[in-house]
mmCIF file of C-alpha atoms in Angstrom:
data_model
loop_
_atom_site.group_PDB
_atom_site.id
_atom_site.type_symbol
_atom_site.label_atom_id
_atom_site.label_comp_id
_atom_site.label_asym_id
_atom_site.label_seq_id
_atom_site.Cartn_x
_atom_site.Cartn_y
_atom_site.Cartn_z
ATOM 1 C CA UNK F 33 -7.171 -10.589 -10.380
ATOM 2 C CA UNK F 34 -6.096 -14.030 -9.533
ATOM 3 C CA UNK F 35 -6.368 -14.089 -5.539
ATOM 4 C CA UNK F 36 -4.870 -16.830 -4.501
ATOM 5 C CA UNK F 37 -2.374 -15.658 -0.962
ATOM 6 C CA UNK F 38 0.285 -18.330 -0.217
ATOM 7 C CA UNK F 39 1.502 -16.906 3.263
ATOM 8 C CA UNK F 40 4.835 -19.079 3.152
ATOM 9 C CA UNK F 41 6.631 -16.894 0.674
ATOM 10 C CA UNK F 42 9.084 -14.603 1.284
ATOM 11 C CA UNK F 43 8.076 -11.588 -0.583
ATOM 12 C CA UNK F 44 4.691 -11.134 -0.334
ATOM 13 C CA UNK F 45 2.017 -12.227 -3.187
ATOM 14 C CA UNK F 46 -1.444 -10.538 -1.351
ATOM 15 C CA UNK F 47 -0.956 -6.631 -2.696
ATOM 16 C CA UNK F 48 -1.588 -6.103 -6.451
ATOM 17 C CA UNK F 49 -0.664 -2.991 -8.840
ATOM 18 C CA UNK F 50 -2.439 -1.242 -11.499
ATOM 19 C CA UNK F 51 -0.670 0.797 -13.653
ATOM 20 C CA UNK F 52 -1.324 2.642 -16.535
ATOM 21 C CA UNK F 53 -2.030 5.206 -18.556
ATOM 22 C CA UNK F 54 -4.602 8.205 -17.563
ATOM 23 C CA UNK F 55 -8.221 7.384 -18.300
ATOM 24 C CA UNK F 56 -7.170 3.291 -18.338
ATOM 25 C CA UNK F 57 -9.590 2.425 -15.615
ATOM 26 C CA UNK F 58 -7.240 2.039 -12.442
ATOM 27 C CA UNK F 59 -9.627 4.388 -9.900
ATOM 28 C CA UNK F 60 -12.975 2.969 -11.990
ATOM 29 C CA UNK F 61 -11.872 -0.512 -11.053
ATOM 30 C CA UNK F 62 -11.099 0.418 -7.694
ATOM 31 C CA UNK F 63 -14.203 2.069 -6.950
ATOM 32 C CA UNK F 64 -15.997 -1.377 -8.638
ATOM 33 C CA UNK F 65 -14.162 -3.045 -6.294
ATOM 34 C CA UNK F 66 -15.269 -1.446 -3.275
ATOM 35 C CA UNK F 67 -18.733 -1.453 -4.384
ATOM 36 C CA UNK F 68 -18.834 -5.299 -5.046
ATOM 37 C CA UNK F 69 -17.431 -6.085 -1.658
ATOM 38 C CA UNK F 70 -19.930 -4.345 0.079
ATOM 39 C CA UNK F 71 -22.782 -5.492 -2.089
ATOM 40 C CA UNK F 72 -23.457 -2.213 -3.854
ATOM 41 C CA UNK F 73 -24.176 -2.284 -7.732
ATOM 42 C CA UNK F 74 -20.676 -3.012 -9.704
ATOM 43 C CA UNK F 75 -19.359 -3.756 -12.851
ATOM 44 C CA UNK F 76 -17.273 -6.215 -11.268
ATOM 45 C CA UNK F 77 -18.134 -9.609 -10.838
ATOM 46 C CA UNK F 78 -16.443 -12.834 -8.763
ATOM 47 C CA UNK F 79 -16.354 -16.205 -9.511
ATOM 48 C CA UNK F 80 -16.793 -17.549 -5.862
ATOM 49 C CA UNK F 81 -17.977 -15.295 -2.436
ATOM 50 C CA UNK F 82 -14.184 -16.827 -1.068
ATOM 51 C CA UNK F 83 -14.401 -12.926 -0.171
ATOM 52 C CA UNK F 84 -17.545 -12.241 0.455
ATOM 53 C CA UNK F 85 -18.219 -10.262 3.767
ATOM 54 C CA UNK F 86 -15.058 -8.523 3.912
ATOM 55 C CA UNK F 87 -13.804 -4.952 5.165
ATOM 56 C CA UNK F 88 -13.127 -2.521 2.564
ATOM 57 C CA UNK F 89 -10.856 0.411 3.241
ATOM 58 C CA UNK F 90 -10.510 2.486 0.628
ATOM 59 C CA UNK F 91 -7.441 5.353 0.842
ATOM 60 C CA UNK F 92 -7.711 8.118 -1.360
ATOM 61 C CA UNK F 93 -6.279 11.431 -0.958
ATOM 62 C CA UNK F 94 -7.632 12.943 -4.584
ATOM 63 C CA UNK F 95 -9.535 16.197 -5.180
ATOM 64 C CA UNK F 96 -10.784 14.613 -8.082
ATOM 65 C CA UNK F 97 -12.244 11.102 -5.876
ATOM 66 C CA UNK F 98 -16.092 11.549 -6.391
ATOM 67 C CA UNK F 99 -16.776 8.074 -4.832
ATOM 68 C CA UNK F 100 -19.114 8.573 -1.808
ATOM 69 C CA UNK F 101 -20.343 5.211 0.010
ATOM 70 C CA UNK F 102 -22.517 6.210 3.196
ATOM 71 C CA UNK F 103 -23.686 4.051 6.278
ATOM 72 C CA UNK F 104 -22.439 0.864 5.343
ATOM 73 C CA UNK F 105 -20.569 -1.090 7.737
ATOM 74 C CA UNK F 106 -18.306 -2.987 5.256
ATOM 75 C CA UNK F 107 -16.768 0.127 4.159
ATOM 76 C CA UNK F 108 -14.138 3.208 5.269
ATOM 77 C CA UNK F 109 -12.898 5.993 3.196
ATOM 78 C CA UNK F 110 -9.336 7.006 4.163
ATOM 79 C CA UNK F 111 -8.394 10.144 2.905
ATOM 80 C CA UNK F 112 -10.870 13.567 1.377
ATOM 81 C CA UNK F 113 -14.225 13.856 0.665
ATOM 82 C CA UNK F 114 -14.730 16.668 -2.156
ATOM 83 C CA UNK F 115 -16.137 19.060 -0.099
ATOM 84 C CA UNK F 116 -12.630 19.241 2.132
ATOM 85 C CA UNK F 117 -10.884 20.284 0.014
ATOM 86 C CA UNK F 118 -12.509 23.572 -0.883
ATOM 87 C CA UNK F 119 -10.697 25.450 2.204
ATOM 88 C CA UNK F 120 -6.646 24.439 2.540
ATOM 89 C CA UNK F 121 -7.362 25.835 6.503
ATOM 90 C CA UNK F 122 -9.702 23.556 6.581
ATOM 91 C CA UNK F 123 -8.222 20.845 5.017
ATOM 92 C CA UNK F 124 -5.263 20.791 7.308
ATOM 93 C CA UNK F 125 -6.973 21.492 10.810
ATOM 94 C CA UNK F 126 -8.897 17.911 8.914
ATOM 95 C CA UNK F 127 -6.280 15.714 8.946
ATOM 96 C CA UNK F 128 -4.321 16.782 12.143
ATOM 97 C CA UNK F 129 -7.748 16.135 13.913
ATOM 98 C CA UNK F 130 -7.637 12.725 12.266
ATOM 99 C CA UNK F 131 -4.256 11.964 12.818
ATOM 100 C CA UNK F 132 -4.752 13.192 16.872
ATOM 101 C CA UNK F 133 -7.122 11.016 17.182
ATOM 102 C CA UNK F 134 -5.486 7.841 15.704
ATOM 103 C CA UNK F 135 -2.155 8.276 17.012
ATOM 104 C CA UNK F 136 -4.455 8.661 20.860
ATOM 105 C CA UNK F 137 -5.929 5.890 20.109
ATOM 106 C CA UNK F 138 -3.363 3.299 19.181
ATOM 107 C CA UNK F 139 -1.371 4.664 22.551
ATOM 108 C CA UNK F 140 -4.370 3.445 24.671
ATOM 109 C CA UNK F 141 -3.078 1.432 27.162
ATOM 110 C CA UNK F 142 -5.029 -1.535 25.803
ATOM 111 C CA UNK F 143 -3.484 -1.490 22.178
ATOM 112 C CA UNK F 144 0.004 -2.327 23.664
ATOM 113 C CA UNK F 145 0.420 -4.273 20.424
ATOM 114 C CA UNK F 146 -0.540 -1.874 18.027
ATOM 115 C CA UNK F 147 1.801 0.707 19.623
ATOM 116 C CA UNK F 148 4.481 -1.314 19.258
ATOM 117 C CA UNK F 149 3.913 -2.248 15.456
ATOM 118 C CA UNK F 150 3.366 1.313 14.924
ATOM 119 C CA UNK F 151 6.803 1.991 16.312
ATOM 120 C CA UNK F 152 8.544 -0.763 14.451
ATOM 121 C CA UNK F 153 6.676 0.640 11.262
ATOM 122 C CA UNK F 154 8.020 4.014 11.392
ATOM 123 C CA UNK F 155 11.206 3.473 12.580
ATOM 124 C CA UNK F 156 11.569 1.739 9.090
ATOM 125 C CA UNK F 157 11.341 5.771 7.906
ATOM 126 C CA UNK F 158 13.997 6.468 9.979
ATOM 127 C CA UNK F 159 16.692 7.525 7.601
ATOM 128 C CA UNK F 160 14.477 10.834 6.958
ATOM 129 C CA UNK F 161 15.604 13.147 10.203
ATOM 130 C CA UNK F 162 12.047 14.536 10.391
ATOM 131 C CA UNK F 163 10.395 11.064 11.924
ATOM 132 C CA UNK F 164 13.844 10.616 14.042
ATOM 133 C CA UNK F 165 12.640 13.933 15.953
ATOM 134 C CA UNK F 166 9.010 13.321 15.476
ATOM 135 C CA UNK F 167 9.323 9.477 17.257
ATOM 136 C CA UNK F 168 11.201 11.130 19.916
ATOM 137 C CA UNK F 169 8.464 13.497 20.787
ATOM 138 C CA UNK F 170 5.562 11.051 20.403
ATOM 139 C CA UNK F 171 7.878 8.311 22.488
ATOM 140 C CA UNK F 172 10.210 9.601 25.004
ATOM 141 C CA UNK F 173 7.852 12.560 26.110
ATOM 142 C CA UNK F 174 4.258 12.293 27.538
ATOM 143 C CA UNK F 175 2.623 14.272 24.265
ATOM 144 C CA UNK F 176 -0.175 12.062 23.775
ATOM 145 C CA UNK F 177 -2.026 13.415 27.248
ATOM 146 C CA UNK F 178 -1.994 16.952 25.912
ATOM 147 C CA UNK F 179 -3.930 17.589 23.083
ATOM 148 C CA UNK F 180 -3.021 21.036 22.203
ATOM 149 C CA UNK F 181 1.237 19.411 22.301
ATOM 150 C CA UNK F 182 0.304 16.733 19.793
ATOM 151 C CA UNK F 183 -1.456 19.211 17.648
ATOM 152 C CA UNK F 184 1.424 21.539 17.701
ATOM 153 C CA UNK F 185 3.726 18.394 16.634
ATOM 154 C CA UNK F 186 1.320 17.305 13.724
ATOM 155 C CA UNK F 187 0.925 20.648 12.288
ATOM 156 C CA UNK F 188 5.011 21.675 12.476
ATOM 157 C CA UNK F 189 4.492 18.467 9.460
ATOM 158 C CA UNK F 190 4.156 18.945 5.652
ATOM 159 C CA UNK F 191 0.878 17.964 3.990
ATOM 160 C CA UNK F 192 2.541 14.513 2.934
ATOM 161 C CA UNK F 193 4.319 13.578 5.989
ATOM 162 C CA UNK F 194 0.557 14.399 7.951
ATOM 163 C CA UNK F 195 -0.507 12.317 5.106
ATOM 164 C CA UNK F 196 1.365 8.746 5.255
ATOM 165 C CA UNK F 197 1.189 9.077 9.127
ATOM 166 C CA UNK F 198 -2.461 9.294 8.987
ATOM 167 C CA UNK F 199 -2.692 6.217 6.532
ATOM 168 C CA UNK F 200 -0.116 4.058 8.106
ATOM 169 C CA UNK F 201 -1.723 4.976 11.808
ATOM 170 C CA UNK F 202 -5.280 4.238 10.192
ATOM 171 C CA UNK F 203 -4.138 0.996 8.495
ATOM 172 C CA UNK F 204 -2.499 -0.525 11.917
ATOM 173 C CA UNK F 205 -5.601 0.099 13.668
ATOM 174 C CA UNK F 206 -8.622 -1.358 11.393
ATOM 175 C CA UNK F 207 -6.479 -3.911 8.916
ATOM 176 C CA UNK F 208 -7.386 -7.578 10.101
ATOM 177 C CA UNK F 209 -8.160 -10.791 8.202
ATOM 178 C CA UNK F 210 -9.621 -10.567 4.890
ATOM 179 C CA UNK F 211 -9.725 -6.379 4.676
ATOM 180 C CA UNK F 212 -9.477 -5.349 1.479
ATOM 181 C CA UNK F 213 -7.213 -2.675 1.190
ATOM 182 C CA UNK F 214 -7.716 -0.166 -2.194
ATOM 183 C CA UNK F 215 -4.814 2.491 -2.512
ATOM 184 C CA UNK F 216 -5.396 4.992 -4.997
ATOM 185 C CA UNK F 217 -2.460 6.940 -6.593
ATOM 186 C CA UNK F 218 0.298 6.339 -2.620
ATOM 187 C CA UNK F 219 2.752 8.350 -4.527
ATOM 188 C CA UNK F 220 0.485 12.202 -4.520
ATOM 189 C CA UNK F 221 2.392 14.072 -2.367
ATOM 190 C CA UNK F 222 5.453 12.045 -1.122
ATOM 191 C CA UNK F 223 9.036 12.565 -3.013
ATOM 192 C CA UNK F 224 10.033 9.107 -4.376
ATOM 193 C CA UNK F 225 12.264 7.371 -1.622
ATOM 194 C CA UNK F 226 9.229 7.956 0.790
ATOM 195 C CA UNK F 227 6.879 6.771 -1.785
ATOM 196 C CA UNK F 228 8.893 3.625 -1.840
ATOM 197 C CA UNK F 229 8.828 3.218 2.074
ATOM 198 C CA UNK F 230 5.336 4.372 2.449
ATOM 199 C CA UNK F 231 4.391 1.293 0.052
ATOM 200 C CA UNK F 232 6.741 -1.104 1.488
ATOM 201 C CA UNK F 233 4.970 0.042 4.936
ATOM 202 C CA UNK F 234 1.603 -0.878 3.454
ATOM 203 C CA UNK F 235 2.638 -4.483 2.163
ATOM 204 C CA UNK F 236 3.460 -4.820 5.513
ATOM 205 C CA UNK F 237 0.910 -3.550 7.593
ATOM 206 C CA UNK F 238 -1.362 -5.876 5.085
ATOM 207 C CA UNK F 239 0.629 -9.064 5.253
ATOM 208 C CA UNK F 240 1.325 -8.997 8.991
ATOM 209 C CA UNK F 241 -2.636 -8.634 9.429
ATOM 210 C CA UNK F 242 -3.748 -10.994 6.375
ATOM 211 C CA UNK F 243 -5.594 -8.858 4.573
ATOM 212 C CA UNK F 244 -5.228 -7.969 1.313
ATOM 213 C CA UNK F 245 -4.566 -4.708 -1.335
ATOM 214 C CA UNK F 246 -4.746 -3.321 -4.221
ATOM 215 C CA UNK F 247 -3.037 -0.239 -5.294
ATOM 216 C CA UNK F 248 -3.201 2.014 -8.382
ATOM 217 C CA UNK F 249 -0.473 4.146 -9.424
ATOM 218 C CA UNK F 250 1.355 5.774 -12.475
ATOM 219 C CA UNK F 251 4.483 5.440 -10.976
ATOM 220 C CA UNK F 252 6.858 2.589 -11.781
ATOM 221 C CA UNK F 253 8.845 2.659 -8.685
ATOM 222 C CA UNK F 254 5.879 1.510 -7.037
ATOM 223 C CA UNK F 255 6.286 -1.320 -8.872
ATOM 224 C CA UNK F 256 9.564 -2.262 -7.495
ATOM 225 C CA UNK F 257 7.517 -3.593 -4.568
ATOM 226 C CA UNK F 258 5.412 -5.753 -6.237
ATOM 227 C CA UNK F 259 5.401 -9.408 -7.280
ATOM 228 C CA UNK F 260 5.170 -9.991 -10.925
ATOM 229 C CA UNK F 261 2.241 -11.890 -11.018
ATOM 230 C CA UNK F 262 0.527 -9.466 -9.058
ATOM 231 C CA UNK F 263 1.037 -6.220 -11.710
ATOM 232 C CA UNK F 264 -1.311 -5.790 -14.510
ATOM 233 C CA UNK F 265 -1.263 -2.907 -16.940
ATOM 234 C CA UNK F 266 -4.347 -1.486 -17.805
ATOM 235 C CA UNK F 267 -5.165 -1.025 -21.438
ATOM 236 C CA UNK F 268 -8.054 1.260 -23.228
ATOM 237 C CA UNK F 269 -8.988 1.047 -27.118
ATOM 238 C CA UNK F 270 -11.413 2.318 -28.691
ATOM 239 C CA UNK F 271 -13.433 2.248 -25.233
ATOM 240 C CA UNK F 272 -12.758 -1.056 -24.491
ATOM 241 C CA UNK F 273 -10.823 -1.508 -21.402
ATOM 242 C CA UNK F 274 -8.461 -4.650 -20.805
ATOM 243 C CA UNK F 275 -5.707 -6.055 -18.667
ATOM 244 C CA UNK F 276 -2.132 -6.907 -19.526
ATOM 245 C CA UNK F 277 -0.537 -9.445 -17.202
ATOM 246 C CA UNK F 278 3.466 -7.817 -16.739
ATOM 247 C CA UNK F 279 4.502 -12.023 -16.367
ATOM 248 C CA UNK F 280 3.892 -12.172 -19.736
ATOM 249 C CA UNK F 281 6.501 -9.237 -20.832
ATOM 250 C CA UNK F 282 9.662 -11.325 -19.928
ATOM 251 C CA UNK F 283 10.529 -8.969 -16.791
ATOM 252 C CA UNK F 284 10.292 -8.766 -12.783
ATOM 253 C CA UNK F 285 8.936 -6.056 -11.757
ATOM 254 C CA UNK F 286 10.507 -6.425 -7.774
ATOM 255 C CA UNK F 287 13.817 -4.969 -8.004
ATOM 256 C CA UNK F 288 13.262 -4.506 -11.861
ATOM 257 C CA UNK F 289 15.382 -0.633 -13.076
ATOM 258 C CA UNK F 290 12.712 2.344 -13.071
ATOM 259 C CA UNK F 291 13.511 2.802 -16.368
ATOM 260 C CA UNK F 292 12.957 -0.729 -18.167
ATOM 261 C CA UNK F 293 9.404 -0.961 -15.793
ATOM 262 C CA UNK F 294 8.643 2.483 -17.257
ATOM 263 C CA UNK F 295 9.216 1.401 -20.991
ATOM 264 C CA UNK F 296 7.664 -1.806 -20.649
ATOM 265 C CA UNK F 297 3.935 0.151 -19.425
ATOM 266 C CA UNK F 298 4.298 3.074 -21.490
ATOM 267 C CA UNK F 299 6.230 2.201 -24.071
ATOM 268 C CA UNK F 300 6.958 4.306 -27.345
ATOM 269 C CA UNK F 301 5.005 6.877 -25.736
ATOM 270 C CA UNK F 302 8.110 8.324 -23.514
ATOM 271 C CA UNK F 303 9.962 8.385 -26.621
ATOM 272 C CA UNK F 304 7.694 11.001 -28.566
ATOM 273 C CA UNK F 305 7.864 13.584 -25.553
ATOM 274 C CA UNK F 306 10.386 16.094 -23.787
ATOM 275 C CA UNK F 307 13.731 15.643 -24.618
ATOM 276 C CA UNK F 308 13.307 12.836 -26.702
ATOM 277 C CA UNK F 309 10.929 14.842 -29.080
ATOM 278 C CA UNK F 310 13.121 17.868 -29.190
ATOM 279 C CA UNK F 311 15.992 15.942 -30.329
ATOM 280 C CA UNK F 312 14.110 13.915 -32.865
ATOM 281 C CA UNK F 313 12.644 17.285 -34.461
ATOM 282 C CA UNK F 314 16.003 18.569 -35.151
ATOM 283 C CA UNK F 315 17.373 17.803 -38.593
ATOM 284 C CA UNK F 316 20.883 16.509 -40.027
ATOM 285 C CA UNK F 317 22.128 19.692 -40.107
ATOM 286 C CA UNK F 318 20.489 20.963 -37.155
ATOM 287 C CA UNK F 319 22.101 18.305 -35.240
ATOM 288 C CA UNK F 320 25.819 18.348 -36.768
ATOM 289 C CA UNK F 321 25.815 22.016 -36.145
ATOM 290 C CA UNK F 322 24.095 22.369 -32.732
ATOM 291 C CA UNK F 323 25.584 18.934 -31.311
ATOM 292 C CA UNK F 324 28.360 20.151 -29.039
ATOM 293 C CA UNK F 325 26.116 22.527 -27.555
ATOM 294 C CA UNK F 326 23.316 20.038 -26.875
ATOM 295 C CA UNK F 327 25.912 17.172 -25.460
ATOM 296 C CA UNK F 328 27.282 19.575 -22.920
ATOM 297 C CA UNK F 329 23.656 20.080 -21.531
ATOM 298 C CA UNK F 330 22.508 16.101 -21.829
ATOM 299 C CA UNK F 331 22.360 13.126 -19.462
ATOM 300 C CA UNK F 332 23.861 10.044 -20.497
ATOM 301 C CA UNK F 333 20.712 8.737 -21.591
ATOM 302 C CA UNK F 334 20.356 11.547 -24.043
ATOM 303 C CA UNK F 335 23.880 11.588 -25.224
ATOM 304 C CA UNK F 336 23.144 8.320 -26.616
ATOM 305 C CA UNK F 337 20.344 9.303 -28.068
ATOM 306 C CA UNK F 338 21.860 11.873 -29.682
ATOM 307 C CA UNK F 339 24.772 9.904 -31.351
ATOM 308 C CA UNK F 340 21.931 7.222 -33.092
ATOM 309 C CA UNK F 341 20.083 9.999 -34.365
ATOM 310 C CA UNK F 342 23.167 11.491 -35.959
ATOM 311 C CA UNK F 343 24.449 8.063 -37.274
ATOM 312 C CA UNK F 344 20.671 7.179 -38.310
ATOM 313 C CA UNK F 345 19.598 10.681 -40.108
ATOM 314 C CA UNK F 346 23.397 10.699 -42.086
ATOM 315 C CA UNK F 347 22.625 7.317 -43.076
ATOM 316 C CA UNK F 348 19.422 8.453 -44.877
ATOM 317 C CA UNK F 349 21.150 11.210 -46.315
#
């Protein structure tokens, strides 16, 4: 990873992606990274301390996130330890405590600033009705001196609205110069349009505060919001593990089609499961006979598919 932040441009080059596979490396690396930014043992290295002494936060809402990092000042987990997430009471009451407690604390009167962003944030969300009414609550009434009121707003919330509230809240609060910011899997638990927001949200909570991220994901629409120098796909062979810079595929990932982004990291892969597999099973006949069936139940993208398999197995035939 190639850090090298030019504030001037106008999409912003300080937040890379890692995408891949399962079992590529994308949380190992992340975990690596937090540990050789705080001067733990890593199987990362740097070239030059440019970053030494930095602030890692590290957002993770996985059951499966074993990494545990205690007493060290350089370092905050966002998201669930292991042991949360035995009990979903539990796990709940968790993060509306957490997300009280942020959302009291940016509304201090001292953080007039960090109120503000806050607001400007999520009113970026605001084409999903549920932050509409839940800005109006926090805003136009006096919640936030009540505890047991704000508690009743957060919990009326879904586990993934509770969640990017809690992150975004977090983020405003503790990102400054130089925090690293390591994102594990944003999309868990958010339908795609707010996955898209919550990352857009992110690159901008980072860039306003010049700090910088790095996010792992499986899902290309994440991508969408990403320079193209800053993507690399993670590769493992044979237990070695390796990078693949996307520049070098001919494409953009910001703005690039889900689809192309999704072929160009996973390649032939998509096309030997679901539909496509179904389709590719079926035989000459199988297809002739079965076809107007089939095309009344398929996409576009499958209709297609199913006229070159026709054309291709009558050819061999």
């Amino acid at each position: 990873l190639k850090i090298d932040v030019n504030p001037d441009v106008d999409i912003p080059e300080n937040t890379f992606g890692l995408i891949g596979k399962n079992g590529t490396g994308k949380t190992y690396i992340l975990n690596n990274l937090a540990k050789l930014f705080i001067g733990d043992d890593s199987s990362i290295y740097y070239w030059d301390n440019a970053l030494d002494s930095v602030k890692v936060l590290h957002i993770s809402y996985s059951p499966f996130d074993t990494l545990e990092i205690k007493n060290n000042d350089f370092y905050e987990k966002i998201g669930l330890n292991i042991k949360d997430t035995r009990d979903n009471n539990l796990l709940s009451e968790l993060l509306i405590k957490e997300l009280k407690m942020s959302v009291i604390e940016i509304f201090a009167p001292s953080n007039q600033i960090a109120k503000e962003f806050w607001i400007e944030i999520l009113k970026n969300f605001e084409y999903e009705d549920w932050i509409s009414v839940f800005l109006f609550k926090i805003i136009e009434a006096d919640f936030i001196a009540d505890s047991n009121q704000l508690e009743d707003i957060f919990r009326a919330l879904s586990s993934g609205q509770k969640i990017m509230l809690l992150t975004l809240s977090k983020l405003i609060s503790k990102v400054r110069e130089k925090t690293l910011v390591l994102v594990d899997e944003p999309e868990l638990f958010l339908h795609p349009s707010l996955a898209k927001s919550y990352i857009r949200a992110i690159i901008q909570i980072i860039t306003r505060m010049n700090g910088i991220g790095v996010i792992a994901t499986h899902n290309p629409l994440i991508l969408q919001e990403l320079q193209t120098e800053c993507v690399k796909i993670t590769i493992r062979k044979d237990n070695n593990f390796s990078f693949r810079e996307l520049k070098d595929l001919g494409i953009n990932s910001y703005g690039e089609n889900a689809n192309i982004l999704n072929n160009i990291v996973f390649g032939i892969d998509i096309q030997n499961t679901g539909y496509y597999q179904y389709l590719k099973s079926l035989n000459i006949n199988e297809l002739l006979s079965k076809s107007e069936e089939i095309r009344s139940k398929l996409g576009s993208e499958g209709r297609v598919l199913l006229n070159l398999l026709i054309e291709e197995k009558s050819e061999k035939d």
